[in-house]
CSV table of C-alpha atoms in Angstrom, one decimal:
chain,number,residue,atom,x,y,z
A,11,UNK,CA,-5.8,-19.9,1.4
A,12,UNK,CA,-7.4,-17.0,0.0
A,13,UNK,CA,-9.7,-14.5,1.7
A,14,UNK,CA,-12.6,-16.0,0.0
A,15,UNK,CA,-12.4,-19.5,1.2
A,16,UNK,CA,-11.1,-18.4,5.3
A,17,UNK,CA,-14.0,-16.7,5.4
A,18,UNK,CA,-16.7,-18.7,4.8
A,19,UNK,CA,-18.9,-20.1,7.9
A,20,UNK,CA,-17.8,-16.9,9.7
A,21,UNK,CA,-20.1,-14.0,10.7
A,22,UNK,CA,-19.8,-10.7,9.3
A,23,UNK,CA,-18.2,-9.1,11.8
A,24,UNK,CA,-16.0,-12.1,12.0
A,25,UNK,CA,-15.2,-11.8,8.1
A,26,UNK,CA,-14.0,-8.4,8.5
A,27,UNK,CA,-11.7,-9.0,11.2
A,28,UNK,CA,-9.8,-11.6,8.6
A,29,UNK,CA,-9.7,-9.5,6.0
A,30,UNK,CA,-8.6,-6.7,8.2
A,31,UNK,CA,-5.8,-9.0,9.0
A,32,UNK,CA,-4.8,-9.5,5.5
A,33,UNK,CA,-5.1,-5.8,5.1
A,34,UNK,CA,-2.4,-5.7,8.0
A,35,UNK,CA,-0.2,-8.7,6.8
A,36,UNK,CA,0.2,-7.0,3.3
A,37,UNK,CA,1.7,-4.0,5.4
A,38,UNK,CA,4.1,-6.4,7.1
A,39,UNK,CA,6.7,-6.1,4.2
A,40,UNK,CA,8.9,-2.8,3.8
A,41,UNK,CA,9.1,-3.0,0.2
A,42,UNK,CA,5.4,-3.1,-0.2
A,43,UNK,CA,4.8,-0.2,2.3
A,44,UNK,CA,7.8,2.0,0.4
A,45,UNK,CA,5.5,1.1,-3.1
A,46,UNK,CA,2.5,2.6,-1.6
A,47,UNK,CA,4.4,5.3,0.4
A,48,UNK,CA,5.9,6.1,-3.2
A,49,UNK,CA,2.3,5.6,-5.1
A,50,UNK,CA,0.5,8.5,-3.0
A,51,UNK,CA,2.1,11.1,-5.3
A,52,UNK,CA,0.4,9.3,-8.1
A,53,UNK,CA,0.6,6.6,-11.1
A,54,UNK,CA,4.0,4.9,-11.3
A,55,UNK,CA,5.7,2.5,-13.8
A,56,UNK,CA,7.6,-0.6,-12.5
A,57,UNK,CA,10.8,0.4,-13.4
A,58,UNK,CA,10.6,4.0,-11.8
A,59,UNK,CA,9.2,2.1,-8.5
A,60,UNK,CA,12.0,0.1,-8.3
A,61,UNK,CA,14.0,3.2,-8.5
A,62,UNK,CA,12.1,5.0,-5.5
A,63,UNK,CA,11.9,1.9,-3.7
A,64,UNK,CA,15.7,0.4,-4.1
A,65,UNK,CA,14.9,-3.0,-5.3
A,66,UNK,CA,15.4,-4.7,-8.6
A,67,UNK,CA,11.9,-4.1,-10.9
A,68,UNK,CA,11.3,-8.1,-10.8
A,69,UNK,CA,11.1,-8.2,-7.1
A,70,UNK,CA,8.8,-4.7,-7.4
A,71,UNK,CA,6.7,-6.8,-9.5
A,72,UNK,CA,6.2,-9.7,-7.7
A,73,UNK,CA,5.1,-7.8,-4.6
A,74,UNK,CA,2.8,-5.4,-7.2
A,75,UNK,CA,1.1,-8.9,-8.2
A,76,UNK,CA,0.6,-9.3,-4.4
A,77,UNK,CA,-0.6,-5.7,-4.1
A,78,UNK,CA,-3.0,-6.5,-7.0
A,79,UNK,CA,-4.2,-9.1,-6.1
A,80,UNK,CA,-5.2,-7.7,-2.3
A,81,UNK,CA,-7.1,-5.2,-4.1
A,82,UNK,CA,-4.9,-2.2,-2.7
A,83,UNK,CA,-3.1,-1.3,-6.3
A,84,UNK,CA,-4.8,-0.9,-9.5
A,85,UNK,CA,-3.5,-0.4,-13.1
A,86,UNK,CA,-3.8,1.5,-16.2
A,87,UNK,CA,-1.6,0.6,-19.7
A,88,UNK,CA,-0.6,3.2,-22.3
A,89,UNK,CA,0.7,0.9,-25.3
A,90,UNK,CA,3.7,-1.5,-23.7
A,91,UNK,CA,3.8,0.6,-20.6
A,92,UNK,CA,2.2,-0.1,-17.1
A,93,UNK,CA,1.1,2.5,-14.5
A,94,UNK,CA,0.3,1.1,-11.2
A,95,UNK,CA,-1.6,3.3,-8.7
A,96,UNK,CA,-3.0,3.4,-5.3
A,97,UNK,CA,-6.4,1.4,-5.3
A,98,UNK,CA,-8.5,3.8,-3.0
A,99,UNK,CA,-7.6,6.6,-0.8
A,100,UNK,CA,-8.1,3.7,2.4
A,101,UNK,CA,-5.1,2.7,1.4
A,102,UNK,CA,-3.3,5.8,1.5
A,103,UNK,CA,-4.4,6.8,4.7
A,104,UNK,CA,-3.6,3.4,6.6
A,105,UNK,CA,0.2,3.4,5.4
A,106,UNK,CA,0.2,7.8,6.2
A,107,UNK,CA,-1.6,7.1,9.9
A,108,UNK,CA,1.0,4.0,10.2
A,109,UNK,CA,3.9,6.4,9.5
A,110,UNK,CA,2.4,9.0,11.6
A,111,UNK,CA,2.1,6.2,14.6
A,112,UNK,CA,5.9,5.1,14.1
A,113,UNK,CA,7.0,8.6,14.4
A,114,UNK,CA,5.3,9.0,17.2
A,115,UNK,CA,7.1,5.9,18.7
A,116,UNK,CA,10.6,7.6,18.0
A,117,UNK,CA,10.0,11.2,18.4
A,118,UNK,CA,8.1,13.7,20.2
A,119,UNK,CA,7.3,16.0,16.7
A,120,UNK,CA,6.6,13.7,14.5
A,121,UNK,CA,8.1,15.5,10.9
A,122,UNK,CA,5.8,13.8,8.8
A,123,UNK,CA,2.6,15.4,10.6
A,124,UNK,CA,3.7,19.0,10.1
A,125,UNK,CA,5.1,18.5,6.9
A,126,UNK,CA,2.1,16.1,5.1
A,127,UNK,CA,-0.6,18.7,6.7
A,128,UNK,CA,1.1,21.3,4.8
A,129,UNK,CA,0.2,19.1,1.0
A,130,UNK,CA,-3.1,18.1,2.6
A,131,UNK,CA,-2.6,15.0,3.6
């Protein structure tokens, strides 16, 4: 079911909790958070994503048509070539404050914190 029909009949504050959810459940995959983690420094092709991420470029793809199709990745083509990047900066902050909340889990100075605050982040 998509977002568009599981919200129907609900109220608005109602329909943002689902897609909030949906928001959350795209996170729920490693692979998809490494591609964002890795599309924060900017526009990526598939087969360089793969790289970065460790996975083969067709199962980078199928999770980019996921990604797409949530509305967190966007794209741009240059003749055969596709660049994927980060849909909105919401998106970069939710995976970077997620990071910042699992290093807090597992240590007491979180690395990422002192290091991303350095680049602006």
């Amino acid at each position: 079911m998509d977002a568009d029909t599981q919200v129907r009949g609900l109220g608005e504050e109602d329909q943002l909790v689902e897609l909030a959810v949906e928001v959350f459940a795209m996170f729920a995959d490693a692979t998809r958070l490494r591609i964002i983690l890795a599309l924060r420094g900017g526009e990526l092709p598939v087969n360089d994503l793969a790289r970065v991420v460790g996975k083969s470029p067709s199962s980078v793809s199928q999770h980019l048509a996921k990604l797409r199709l949530a509305r967190m990745v966007s794209t741009r083509q240059d003749g055969t070539r596709v660049f994927y990047r980060l849909a909105s900066d919401h998106i970069r902050q939710l995976v970077t404050d997620a990071i910042y909340q699992a290093e807090h889990t597992l240590e007491g100075a979180p690395r990422l914190h002192h290091h991303h605050s350095a680049e602006g982040l």
